[in-house]
Amino acid sequence: MSAETLTKPRPRPGPGTARKPERAPKTIIALCLLIGLASHGWNMFRYPLYLTDEGIYMEQAWSVLREGKLSPYTYFYDHAPMGWLAIAGWVSVLPGGFSAFGNAINTGRVLMLIVHLASVLLMFEIIRRFTGSKAAAFLATFVFNLSPLGVYYQRQVLLDNLMMFWILLGLYLLARRDGRIVTAMGAGFCFGLALVTKENALFVLPGCAYLLHRTIKEQPNRRFGVSFWWFAALAPVIGYLLFAQIKNELFPENFNFSLGATTPGDHVSLLYTVWWQLHRNSSSSNGLSFTYLLHASWLFKDRYILIGGVVATVLTLLSGRRNKRLRPPMLACALMAFGYAFYLSRSALLDFYIAPMVPLFALNLGMFFGWLTRRTGQGGAAVLVACILVPLLVMPGGFLVKYNAKGELEFSDAYRLPLTQLQEQQVAWIKQNIPTTARLIIDDDVWVALHDSNPPYRYAHSHYKATSDPDVRDKVFHSSWENVDYVVMSNKMRDALQRGGETWIIEAIDQHGQTVWQATRGDVSLSIVKIGNTS
């Protein structure tokens, strides 16, 4: 080897060049995981209330394991099944099955806790590998762990949480920048799994595609990397389409895409459902508007992450344009947040649709502070992070404490209220007082608790299916109160009945019903209504 070779300066790595990162700070990562375990694990079986959609995904996982089907009712392709297939896989390895942690939704929430901790680790590494700042990575995961909005929705068994895990895993693989084709392929496959977990992932595609292009731009095998990323991303989607085609459920009957009904013709259709969902908005469906949820729910739960997240995203976008090295990840994170925000502003919404914005905002916050550390140094960044986090922890209305109605300081609801005890009492009363042969209209949050019991309540059906699924509406209840024995009312279920136009159930309750059990705590009210003269 010549002296010239030994003294020749090594070229500086570009944004897409593989580099060996510093060793991961195990102590800081362990602290982040411990904070996530405490914030999301403490009281998670008691708060928040079991959600209808939690029950839906658990009952679909139950159907996969008990019946070998994707749904106990007609599966009409409202969501791709990867989410509840993952839940079914989790339940299948537990000794107690759906009751391993007391009941089905608790068992699903333990999986959500594991998914959250894995997401914390991925987020920390994404920020650290792209920015080189441990302080920025800690800040992002701290906000991700303790945001009241995040704690509320990420405890729940939601497809959105699983979707974001796959997106974060794909981003982490791109952040490795090791120049390997298999890494790019794995990142693409993760994004494909996110798409077949929940189709909303499509709105973060522009950011992911931009990051892919820029991170492997200078690799000699970049064409293969991009091609295999797209191939792997599309593979799960194509598999889903083939599944529908094999069942002759890809196209609607006679190619009828009229929006007059959810399932026109004599069979369901994947493409029709996609077409129907694309035309949903808050004025034409049962969903709520962005403005209403922003003021009535989201800002009330956590105004800091929403306001601070928007500011951080804008700053990330502006700062990324001025920094060549950090431009790809900063602009990608900003694009992902803006893309998903566009979806929220245009679609008919349920309140938990906001859940993916918490990790997206946290990513942007971490990226922006990573950019700041390159100007202020790690020490200055650590001081700045402390100045932000300490007030959020200790001031009333922040992440951990609040004033109650008496003006007394107390922990936030997430860490002390035992709301789900009411739902457990409701199920216990049913099993003690109602025969298993009774015909029940219920909400989905108690579906698995009744169907997975011994003996099961075979005639307990979701109120939505009792009015929309012909197999239940016409063959079990015949849209008549005379074929109903009890209506099990969840919290605000009456509002759902009214929004959904489920008038015959409302008439059965109002004109032929008698309340035989009721429990109330604060603004939460559950009841059981006996219909007609049941023996």
Short mmCIF file of C-alpha atoms in Angstrom, two decimals:
data_model
loop_
_atom_site.label_atom_id
_atom_site.label_comp_id
_atom_site.label_asym_id
_atom_site.label_seq_id
_atom_site.Cartn_x
_atom_site.Cartn_y
_atom_site.Cartn_z
CA MET A 1 0.00 0.00 0.00
CA SER A 2 1.47 3.33 -1.03
CA ALA A 3 1.94 6.37 1.20
CA GLU A 4 -0.48 8.26 -1.05
CA THR A 5 -3.18 5.71 -0.32
CA LEU A 6 -2.58 5.99 3.43
CA THR A 7 -2.69 9.79 3.48
CA LYS A 8 -5.51 10.33 1.01
CA PRO A 9 -8.49 11.85 2.86
CA ARG A 10 -11.65 9.72 3.00
CA PRO A 11 -14.66 11.23 1.28
CA ARG A 12 -17.39 12.57 3.55
CA PRO A 13 -20.47 10.34 3.48
CA GLY A 14 -23.52 11.74 1.78
CA PRO A 15 -27.10 11.48 2.97
CA GLY A 16 -27.60 8.05 1.46
CA THR A 17 -24.18 6.58 2.20
CA ALA A 18 -23.94 3.80 4.76
CA ARG A 19 -22.14 4.81 7.91
CA LYS A 20 -21.44 3.10 11.18
CA PRO A 21 -23.58 4.73 13.88
CA GLU A 22 -22.52 5.27 17.43
CA ARG A 23 -23.38 2.54 19.86
CA ALA A 24 -26.94 2.81 21.13
CA PRO A 25 -27.13 4.34 24.63
CA LYS A 26 -28.63 1.40 26.53
CA THR A 27 -29.30 3.35 29.73
CA ILE A 28 -31.31 6.06 27.98
CA ILE A 29 -33.22 3.50 25.93
CA ALA A 30 -34.02 1.51 29.08
CA LEU A 31 -35.30 4.71 30.73
CA CYS A 32 -37.53 5.46 27.72
CA LEU A 33 -38.94 1.94 27.81
CA LEU A 34 -39.52 2.15 31.56
CA ILE A 35 -41.42 5.43 31.15
CA GLY A 36 -43.53 3.86 28.39
CA LEU A 37 -44.22 0.78 30.49
CA ALA A 38 -45.38 2.91 33.42
CA SER A 39 -47.44 5.44 31.47
CA HIS A 40 -49.22 2.93 29.25
CA GLY A 41 -49.31 -0.05 31.62
CA TRP A 42 -50.51 1.59 34.83
CA ASN A 43 -54.31 1.28 35.10
CA MET A 44 -54.64 0.21 31.45
CA PHE A 45 -57.19 -2.50 32.33
CA ARG A 46 -59.36 0.11 34.06
CA TYR A 47 -59.08 3.14 31.78
CA PRO A 48 -60.32 4.10 29.25
CA LEU A 49 -63.69 2.40 28.78
CA TYR A 50 -63.66 -0.59 26.48
CA LEU A 51 -64.36 0.81 23.03
CA THR A 52 -66.78 -0.60 20.48
CA ASP A 53 -63.99 -0.93 17.90
CA GLU A 54 -61.80 -2.78 20.41
CA GLY A 55 -64.59 -5.31 20.69
CA ILE A 56 -64.94 -5.55 16.90
CA TYR A 57 -61.26 -6.38 16.36
CA MET A 58 -61.25 -8.88 19.22
CA GLU A 59 -64.39 -10.61 17.93
CA GLN A 60 -62.85 -10.84 14.47
CA ALA A 61 -59.71 -12.36 15.99
CA TRP A 62 -62.01 -14.74 17.89
CA SER A 63 -63.65 -15.74 14.61
CA VAL A 64 -60.23 -16.45 13.05
CA LEU A 65 -59.30 -18.83 15.87
CA ARG A 66 -62.69 -20.38 16.66
CA GLU A 67 -64.39 -20.46 13.26
CA GLY A 68 -61.58 -20.13 10.72
CA LYS A 69 -63.23 -17.01 9.26
CA LEU A 70 -62.24 -13.35 9.07
CA SER A 71 -65.43 -12.24 10.82
CA PRO A 72 -68.29 -13.88 12.72
CA TYR A 73 -70.60 -11.95 10.40
CA THR A 74 -70.44 -11.15 6.70
CA TYR A 75 -66.95 -9.79 6.00
CA PHE A 76 -67.49 -6.82 3.70
CA TYR A 77 -63.87 -5.61 3.38
CA ASP A 78 -64.29 -2.58 5.62
CA HIS A 79 -60.64 -3.11 6.63
CA ALA A 80 -57.90 -5.43 5.46
CA PRO A 81 -57.45 -8.26 7.98
CA MET A 82 -53.76 -8.04 8.91
CA GLY A 83 -54.51 -6.27 12.19
CA TRP A 84 -56.79 -8.86 13.71
CA LEU A 85 -54.76 -11.69 12.21
CA ALA A 86 -51.86 -10.34 14.29
CA ILE A 87 -54.14 -10.19 17.33
CA ALA A 88 -55.26 -13.77 16.69
CA GLY A 89 -51.62 -14.85 16.47
CA TRP A 90 -50.94 -13.18 19.84
CA VAL A 91 -53.92 -14.85 21.50
CA SER A 92 -53.06 -18.26 20.04
CA VAL A 93 -49.75 -18.44 21.94
CA LEU A 94 -51.23 -17.49 25.33
CA PRO A 95 -52.12 -20.33 27.72
CA GLY A 96 -55.40 -18.70 28.71
CA GLY A 97 -56.42 -17.60 25.23
CA PHE A 98 -58.76 -14.63 25.21
CA SER A 99 -59.09 -14.74 29.01
CA ALA A 100 -55.33 -14.76 29.67
CA PHE A 101 -55.51 -11.29 31.24
CA GLY A 102 -59.06 -11.39 32.55
CA ASN A 103 -61.05 -10.78 29.37
CA ALA A 104 -60.53 -10.46 25.64
CA ILE A 105 -60.01 -6.70 25.46
CA ASN A 106 -57.52 -6.76 28.35
CA THR A 107 -55.60 -9.43 26.46
CA GLY A 108 -55.58 -7.21 23.38
CA ARG A 109 -54.43 -4.24 25.44
CA VAL A 110 -51.39 -6.17 26.63
CA LEU A 111 -50.47 -6.63 22.97
CA MET A 112 -50.91 -2.86 22.47
CA LEU A 113 -48.52 -2.27 25.39
CA ILE A 114 -45.91 -4.50 23.76
CA VAL A 115 -46.45 -2.76 20.41
CA HIS A 116 -46.04 0.63 22.08
CA LEU A 117 -42.76 -0.34 23.75
CA ALA A 118 -41.44 -1.67 20.44
CA SER A 119 -42.53 1.59 18.78
CA VAL A 120 -40.68 3.59 21.47
CA LEU A 121 -37.47 1.71 20.70
CA LEU A 122 -37.92 2.20 16.96
CA MET A 123 -38.67 5.91 17.31
CA PHE A 124 -35.62 6.46 19.51
CA GLU A 125 -33.36 4.76 16.98
CA ILE A 126 -34.91 6.56 14.00
CA ILE A 127 -34.24 9.97 15.55
CA ARG A 128 -30.80 9.03 16.86
CA ARG A 129 -29.58 7.48 13.62
CA PHE A 130 -30.77 10.33 11.44
CA THR A 131 -29.82 13.29 13.68
CA GLY A 132 -27.11 11.81 15.90
CA SER A 133 -28.78 13.46 18.92
CA LYS A 134 -29.64 11.39 21.99
CA ALA A 135 -31.39 14.38 23.57
CA ALA A 136 -33.69 14.75 20.57
CA ALA A 137 -34.43 11.02 20.57
CA PHE A 138 -35.25 11.13 24.28
CA LEU A 139 -37.52 14.16 23.81
CA ALA A 140 -39.47 12.48 20.99
CA THR A 141 -40.03 9.25 22.92
CA PHE A 142 -40.84 11.13 26.13
CA VAL A 143 -43.66 13.02 24.41
CA PHE A 144 -44.75 9.81 22.66
CA ASN A 145 -44.87 8.02 26.03
CA LEU A 146 -46.65 10.64 28.12
CA SER A 147 -48.94 12.53 25.76
CA PRO A 148 -52.45 12.15 27.28
CA LEU A 149 -53.85 11.81 23.77
CA GLY A 150 -51.36 9.02 23.07
CA VAL A 151 -51.94 7.24 26.38
CA TYR A 152 -55.71 7.33 25.83
CA TYR A 153 -55.74 5.86 22.32
CA GLN A 154 -52.57 3.76 22.31
CA ARG A 155 -53.85 1.68 25.23
CA GLN A 156 -56.85 0.70 23.15
CA VAL A 157 -56.90 -2.27 20.77
CA LEU A 158 -56.84 -0.27 17.55
CA LEU A 159 -55.62 -1.03 14.05
CA ASP A 160 -54.09 2.45 13.96
CA ASN A 161 -51.52 1.47 16.60
CA LEU A 162 -50.50 -1.66 14.70
CA MET A 163 -50.33 0.33 11.46
CA MET A 164 -47.95 2.86 13.00
CA PHE A 165 -45.73 0.09 14.37
CA TRP A 166 -45.17 -1.24 10.84
CA ILE A 167 -44.50 2.28 9.52
CA LEU A 168 -41.96 2.96 12.27
CA LEU A 169 -40.26 -0.38 11.62
CA GLY A 170 -39.99 0.50 7.93
CA LEU A 171 -38.53 3.91 8.78
CA TYR A 172 -36.03 2.30 11.13
CA LEU A 173 -34.82 -0.05 8.40
CA LEU A 174 -34.31 2.93 6.09
CA ALA A 175 -32.49 4.76 8.89
CA ARG A 176 -29.95 1.92 9.09
CA ARG A 177 -28.58 2.96 5.66
CA ASP A 178 -26.52 -0.20 5.37
CA GLY A 179 -26.71 -0.31 1.56
CA ARG A 180 -28.28 -3.79 1.47
CA ILE A 181 -31.09 -4.72 -0.90
CA VAL A 182 -32.73 -6.92 1.73
CA THR A 183 -33.00 -3.93 4.09
CA ALA A 184 -34.82 -1.83 1.48
CA MET A 185 -37.02 -4.82 0.69
CA GLY A 186 -37.83 -5.29 4.37
CA ALA A 187 -38.72 -1.61 4.70
CA GLY A 188 -41.09 -1.89 1.75
CA PHE A 189 -42.68 -5.05 3.13
CA CYS A 190 -43.31 -3.26 6.44
CA PHE A 191 -45.12 -0.49 4.60
CA GLY A 192 -47.15 -3.10 2.72
CA LEU A 193 -48.14 -4.71 6.02
CA ALA A 194 -49.18 -1.26 7.28
CA LEU A 195 -51.44 -0.88 4.24
CA VAL A 196 -53.17 -4.23 4.83
CA THR A 197 -53.50 -3.40 8.52
CA LYS A 198 -55.29 -0.13 7.87
CA GLU A 199 -55.57 1.59 4.54
CA ASN A 200 -54.98 5.04 6.09
CA ALA A 201 -51.26 4.26 5.77
CA LEU A 202 -51.62 5.32 2.14
CA PHE A 203 -51.51 8.97 3.25
CA VAL A 204 -47.98 8.66 4.65
CA LEU A 205 -46.75 7.05 1.42
CA PRO A 206 -45.39 10.31 -0.11
CA GLY A 207 -43.13 10.86 2.90
CA CYS A 208 -41.94 7.25 2.95
CA ALA A 209 -41.28 7.22 -0.81
CA TYR A 210 -39.33 10.49 -0.60
CA LEU A 211 -37.20 9.15 2.26
CA LEU A 212 -36.54 5.94 0.32
CA HIS A 213 -35.41 7.86 -2.75
CA ARG A 214 -33.10 10.18 -0.84
CA THR A 215 -31.55 7.67 1.57
CA ILE A 216 -30.43 5.30 -1.18
CA LYS A 217 -29.81 7.94 -3.85
CA GLU A 218 -26.02 7.54 -3.77
CA GLN A 219 -25.93 3.76 -3.38
CA PRO A 220 -24.61 1.87 -6.42
CA ASN A 221 -27.53 -0.57 -6.16
CA ARG A 222 -30.15 2.16 -5.78
CA ARG A 223 -32.26 0.98 -8.73
CA PHE A 224 -32.55 -2.49 -7.27
CA GLY A 225 -33.26 -1.02 -3.83
CA VAL A 226 -36.12 1.16 -5.07
CA SER A 227 -37.56 -1.61 -7.24
CA PHE A 228 -37.52 -4.18 -4.47
CA TRP A 229 -39.00 -1.66 -1.97
CA TRP A 230 -41.99 -1.13 -4.24
CA PHE A 231 -42.27 -4.83 -5.01
CA ALA A 232 -42.30 -5.75 -1.32
CA ALA A 233 -44.71 -2.93 -0.46
CA LEU A 234 -47.20 -4.03 -3.11
CA ALA A 235 -46.95 -7.76 -2.39
CA PRO A 236 -49.34 -7.78 0.63
CA VAL A 237 -51.78 -5.53 -1.21
CA ILE A 238 -51.77 -7.78 -4.28
CA GLY A 239 -52.26 -10.80 -2.03
CA TYR A 240 -55.31 -9.12 -0.51
CA LEU A 241 -56.75 -8.39 -3.95
CA LEU A 242 -56.15 -11.98 -5.04
CA PHE A 243 -57.94 -13.23 -1.92
CA ALA A 244 -60.99 -11.18 -2.88
CA GLN A 245 -60.82 -12.33 -6.50
CA ILE A 246 -60.61 -16.00 -5.52
CA LYS A 247 -63.81 -15.54 -3.50
CA ASN A 248 -65.41 -13.70 -6.45
CA GLU A 249 -65.69 -10.61 -4.24
CA LEU A 250 -63.32 -8.21 -5.98
CA PHE A 251 -65.93 -6.50 -8.17
CA PRO A 252 -69.57 -5.76 -7.33
CA GLU A 253 -72.34 -7.59 -9.12
CA ASN A 254 -72.80 -6.25 -12.66
CA PHE A 255 -70.05 -3.72 -11.89
CA ASN A 256 -72.63 -1.66 -10.02
CA PHE A 257 -70.80 1.08 -8.12
CA SER A 258 -73.93 2.97 -7.14
CA LEU A 259 -73.54 4.49 -3.66
CA GLY A 260 -77.12 3.76 -2.65
CA ALA A 261 -76.16 0.83 -0.40
CA THR A 262 -73.15 -0.55 1.43
CA THR A 263 -73.21 -3.86 -0.48
CA PRO A 264 -75.16 -3.67 -3.78
CA GLY A 265 -76.06 -6.94 -5.45
CA ASP A 266 -75.96 -10.40 -3.98
CA HIS A 267 -72.40 -10.34 -2.61
CA VAL A 268 -69.92 -8.01 -0.99
CA SER A 269 -67.13 -6.42 -2.99
CA LEU A 270 -63.69 -5.14 -2.02
CA LEU A 271 -63.52 -2.51 -4.76
CA TYR A 272 -67.06 -1.31 -4.06
CA THR A 273 -66.22 -0.88 -0.37
CA VAL A 274 -63.12 1.11 -1.32
CA TRP A 275 -65.25 3.25 -3.65
CA TRP A 276 -67.84 3.77 -0.92
CA GLN A 277 -65.22 4.76 1.65
CA LEU A 278 -63.59 7.23 -0.75
CA HIS A 279 -66.92 9.06 -0.94
CA ARG A 280 -67.50 9.16 2.79
CA ASN A 281 -67.49 12.51 4.52
CA SER A 282 -68.91 13.90 7.74
CA SER A 283 -72.08 15.10 6.02
CA SER A 284 -72.88 11.83 4.24
CA SER A 285 -72.02 9.17 6.84
CA ASN A 286 -72.10 8.37 10.52
CA GLY A 287 -68.66 9.87 11.08
CA LEU A 288 -67.95 13.17 12.78
CA SER A 289 -66.24 16.23 11.36
CA PHE A 290 -62.65 17.24 11.99
CA THR A 291 -63.68 20.59 13.48
CA TYR A 292 -66.15 19.02 15.89
CA LEU A 293 -63.70 16.39 17.17
CA LEU A 294 -60.87 18.90 17.42
CA HIS A 295 -62.82 21.14 19.78
CA ALA A 296 -65.01 18.59 21.56
CA SER A 297 -62.44 15.83 22.13
CA TRP A 298 -58.85 16.14 20.96
CA LEU A 299 -57.90 19.58 22.32
CA PHE A 300 -59.58 18.73 25.60
CA LYS A 301 -57.49 15.57 25.95
CA ASP A 302 -54.13 17.08 24.96
CA ARG A 303 -53.78 20.53 23.49
CA TYR A 304 -49.99 20.52 23.96
CA ILE A 305 -49.19 17.70 21.54
CA LEU A 306 -51.60 19.09 18.92
CA ILE A 307 -50.45 22.71 19.02
CA GLY A 308 -46.80 21.87 19.66
CA GLY A 309 -46.89 19.13 17.05
CA VAL A 310 -48.18 21.45 14.34
CA VAL A 311 -45.53 24.05 15.20
CA ALA A 312 -42.79 21.39 15.27
CA THR A 313 -43.91 20.01 11.90
CA VAL A 314 -43.83 23.44 10.26
CA LEU A 315 -40.41 24.17 11.78
CA THR A 316 -39.16 20.76 10.64
CA LEU A 317 -40.30 21.49 7.10
CA LEU A 318 -38.65 24.93 7.06
CA SER A 319 -35.44 23.82 8.78
CA GLY A 320 -35.06 20.72 6.63
CA ARG A 321 -34.89 22.81 3.49
CA ARG A 322 -31.81 24.60 4.92
CA ASN A 323 -29.81 21.56 6.01
CA LYS A 324 -28.49 19.28 3.28
CA ARG A 325 -27.59 16.36 5.54
CA LEU A 326 -30.87 16.29 7.52
CA ARG A 327 -33.09 17.33 4.63
CA PRO A 328 -34.29 13.82 3.65
CA PRO A 329 -35.53 12.63 7.07
CA MET A 330 -36.84 16.05 8.13
CA LEU A 331 -38.84 16.64 4.96
CA ALA A 332 -40.04 13.02 5.00
CA CYS A 333 -41.39 13.32 8.56
CA ALA A 334 -43.08 16.61 7.74
CA LEU A 335 -44.65 15.11 4.60
CA MET A 336 -45.96 12.14 6.56
CA ALA A 337 -47.58 14.37 9.18
CA PHE A 338 -49.10 16.72 6.59
CA GLY A 339 -50.30 13.76 4.52
CA TYR A 340 -52.14 12.18 7.41
CA ALA A 341 -53.49 15.57 8.54
CA PHE A 342 -54.93 15.98 5.02
CA TYR A 343 -56.74 12.65 5.46
CA LEU A 344 -58.20 13.79 8.79
CA SER A 345 -59.45 17.03 7.25
CA ARG A 346 -61.21 15.32 4.35
CA SER A 347 -62.70 12.13 5.78
CA ALA A 348 -65.60 11.16 8.00
CA LEU A 349 -63.95 10.53 11.34
CA LEU A 350 -64.18 8.63 14.57
CA ASP A 351 -62.36 10.12 17.53
CA PHE A 352 -59.54 7.54 17.62
CA TYR A 353 -58.50 8.35 14.04
CA ILE A 354 -56.19 10.97 15.59
CA ALA A 355 -53.99 8.25 17.17
CA PRO A 356 -51.31 8.11 14.40
CA MET A 357 -50.74 11.86 14.66
CA VAL A 358 -49.12 11.43 18.09
CA PRO A 359 -46.10 9.43 16.85
CA LEU A 360 -45.93 11.54 13.68
CA PHE A 361 -45.82 14.75 15.72
CA ALA A 362 -43.26 13.18 18.08
CA LEU A 363 -41.06 12.28 15.10
CA ASN A 364 -41.18 15.85 13.83
CA LEU A 365 -40.42 17.21 17.27
CA GLY A 366 -37.41 14.92 17.54
CA MET A 367 -36.16 15.81 14.07
CA PHE A 368 -36.40 19.53 14.73
CA PHE A 369 -34.58 19.29 18.04
CA GLY A 370 -31.99 17.08 16.39
CA TRP A 371 -31.42 19.91 13.94
CA LEU A 372 -31.11 22.33 16.88
CA THR A 373 -28.47 20.19 18.58
CA ARG A 374 -26.21 20.65 15.58
CA ARG A 375 -26.32 24.37 16.36
CA THR A 376 -26.43 24.42 20.17
CA GLY A 377 -24.54 21.22 21.00
CA GLN A 378 -25.75 18.29 23.09
CA GLY A 379 -25.45 20.20 26.36
CA GLY A 380 -27.57 23.13 25.21
CA ALA A 381 -30.13 20.75 23.73
CA ALA A 382 -30.40 18.85 27.01
CA VAL A 383 -31.11 22.08 28.90
CA LEU A 384 -33.73 23.07 26.32
CA VAL A 385 -35.41 19.67 26.53
CA ALA A 386 -35.54 19.93 30.33
CA CYS A 387 -37.10 23.40 30.12
CA ILE A 388 -39.88 21.97 27.93
CA LEU A 389 -40.56 18.71 29.75
CA VAL A 390 -40.51 19.77 33.41
CA PRO A 391 -43.46 22.20 33.09
CA LEU A 392 -45.45 19.63 31.11
CA LEU A 393 -44.99 17.14 33.94
CA VAL A 394 -45.73 19.28 36.97
CA MET A 395 -48.16 21.99 35.88
CA PRO A 396 -51.91 21.34 36.23
CA GLY A 397 -53.51 20.35 32.95
CA GLY A 398 -50.22 18.95 31.69
CA PHE A 399 -49.25 15.33 31.15
CA LEU A 400 -49.66 13.95 34.68
CA VAL A 401 -51.75 16.11 37.02
CA LYS A 402 -54.88 18.25 36.96
CA TYR A 403 -57.30 20.11 39.23
CA ASN A 404 -60.55 18.32 40.09
CA ALA A 405 -63.96 19.95 40.55
CA LYS A 406 -63.06 20.86 44.16
CA GLY A 407 -59.88 22.65 43.07
CA GLU A 408 -57.67 19.86 44.43
CA LEU A 409 -54.62 18.61 42.58
CA GLU A 410 -54.79 14.96 41.49
CA PHE A 411 -53.36 12.56 38.93
CA SER A 412 -54.88 12.53 35.45
CA ASP A 413 -57.83 10.24 34.80
CA ALA A 414 -55.70 7.73 32.89
CA TYR A 415 -53.82 6.75 36.05
CA ARG A 416 -56.64 6.51 38.59
CA LEU A 417 -60.19 6.04 37.21
CA PRO A 418 -61.57 2.44 37.22
CA LEU A 419 -64.14 2.92 34.42
CA THR A 420 -64.08 -0.57 32.92
CA GLN A 421 -65.31 -2.07 36.21
CA LEU A 422 -68.79 -0.94 35.16
CA GLN A 423 -68.56 -3.00 31.98
CA GLU A 424 -67.32 -6.03 33.91
CA GLN A 425 -70.27 -5.67 36.30
CA GLN A 426 -72.62 -5.51 33.33
CA VAL A 427 -71.27 -8.77 31.89
CA ALA A 428 -71.40 -10.44 35.30
CA TRP A 429 -75.07 -9.48 35.73
CA ILE A 430 -75.92 -10.90 32.30
CA LYS A 431 -74.28 -14.24 33.09
CA GLN A 432 -76.03 -14.47 36.45
CA ASN A 433 -79.52 -13.39 35.37
CA ILE A 434 -80.07 -13.94 31.65
CA PRO A 435 -80.31 -17.43 30.09
CA THR A 436 -77.86 -18.26 27.30
CA THR A 437 -80.77 -18.89 24.93
CA ALA A 438 -81.95 -15.27 25.17
CA ARG A 439 -81.83 -13.03 22.12
CA LEU A 440 -79.67 -10.03 22.96
CA ILE A 441 -78.79 -6.85 21.10
CA ILE A 442 -75.43 -5.69 22.43
CA ASP A 443 -72.49 -3.43 21.69
CA ASP A 444 -69.32 -5.06 20.43
CA ASP A 445 -67.30 -4.34 23.57
CA VAL A 446 -68.95 -7.32 25.35
CA TRP A 447 -69.28 -9.60 22.31
CA VAL A 448 -66.34 -11.93 23.01
CA ALA A 449 -67.10 -12.00 26.75
CA LEU A 450 -70.53 -13.49 25.92
CA HIS A 451 -69.61 -15.71 22.97
CA ASP A 452 -66.41 -17.14 24.46
CA SER A 453 -68.13 -18.17 27.71
CA ASN A 454 -69.23 -21.67 28.58
CA PRO A 455 -72.02 -22.01 27.57
CA PRO A 456 -71.94 -19.20 25.01
CA TYR A 457 -74.65 -16.63 24.29
CA ARG A 458 -75.13 -17.63 20.66
CA TYR A 459 -77.95 -15.14 20.06
CA ALA A 460 -76.12 -12.05 21.33
CA HIS A 461 -75.53 -9.80 18.32
CA SER A 462 -74.11 -6.36 17.66
CA HIS A 463 -76.73 -3.62 17.28
CA TYR A 464 -75.08 -2.54 14.05
CA LYS A 465 -75.39 -6.02 12.56
CA ALA A 466 -78.97 -6.25 13.83
CA THR A 467 -79.89 -3.45 11.44
CA SER A 468 -77.38 -3.82 8.57
CA ASP A 469 -76.49 -7.51 8.13
CA PRO A 470 -79.35 -9.44 6.43
CA ASP A 471 -78.30 -12.69 8.11
CA VAL A 472 -78.93 -11.11 11.52
CA ARG A 473 -81.58 -8.52 10.75
CA ASP A 474 -83.86 -10.76 8.67
CA LYS A 475 -83.14 -14.24 10.04
CA VAL A 476 -82.73 -13.61 13.77
CA PHE A 477 -84.60 -10.44 14.77
CA HIS A 478 -86.76 -9.80 11.68
CA SER A 479 -86.51 -6.08 12.52
CA SER A 480 -89.13 -6.57 15.25
CA TRP A 481 -89.06 -5.94 18.99
CA GLU A 482 -90.98 -9.18 19.51
CA ASN A 483 -87.84 -11.14 18.64
CA VAL A 484 -85.64 -9.32 21.15
CA ASP A 485 -85.33 -10.30 24.80
CA TYR A 486 -82.77 -7.77 26.07
CA VAL A 487 -80.86 -4.74 24.82
CA VAL A 488 -77.49 -4.32 26.54
CA MET A 489 -76.70 -0.60 26.40
CA SER A 490 -73.09 0.57 26.41
CA ASN A 491 -72.09 4.16 27.16
CA LYS A 492 -73.49 6.51 24.47
CA MET A 493 -74.82 3.54 22.51
CA ARG A 494 -78.10 5.40 22.09
CA ASP A 495 -76.26 8.15 20.22
CA ALA A 496 -74.83 5.51 17.87
CA LEU A 497 -78.32 4.06 17.33
CA GLN A 498 -79.65 7.49 16.40
CA ARG A 499 -76.73 8.37 14.09
CA GLY A 500 -77.02 5.00 12.38
CA GLY A 501 -80.78 5.27 11.85
CA GLU A 502 -81.39 2.07 13.85
CA THR A 503 -84.94 3.16 14.57
CA TRP A 504 -86.58 -0.19 15.28
CA ILE A 505 -84.15 -0.86 18.14
CA ILE A 506 -84.84 2.60 19.60
CA GLU A 507 -88.60 1.93 19.38
CA ALA A 508 -88.14 -1.43 21.11
CA ILE A 509 -86.35 0.31 24.00
CA ASP A 510 -88.69 3.29 24.32
CA GLN A 511 -92.04 1.58 23.73
CA HIS A 512 -91.51 -1.97 24.97
CA GLY A 513 -88.49 -1.82 27.27
CA GLN A 514 -87.95 -1.83 31.02
CA THR A 515 -84.55 -1.10 32.59
CA VAL A 516 -83.54 -4.02 34.82
CA TRP A 517 -79.93 -3.00 35.55
CA GLN A 518 -78.08 0.29 35.46
CA ALA A 519 -74.72 1.64 36.61
CA THR A 520 -73.44 5.21 36.41
CA ARG A 521 -70.14 6.90 37.19
CA GLY A 522 -69.74 10.54 36.24
CA ASP A 523 -70.84 10.92 32.62
CA VAL A 524 -70.58 7.16 31.97
CA SER A 525 -73.86 5.24 32.07
CA LEU A 526 -74.53 1.57 31.25
CA SER A 527 -77.83 -0.29 31.40
CA ILE A 528 -79.67 -3.46 30.47
CA VAL A 529 -83.20 -3.14 29.09
CA LYS A 530 -85.66 -6.03 29.10
CA ILE A 531 -87.93 -6.01 26.05
CA GLY A 532 -91.55 -7.22 26.26
CA ASN A 533 -92.55 -10.13 28.48
CA THR A 534 -89.59 -12.48 28.62
CA SER A 535 -89.74 -15.61 30.68
#
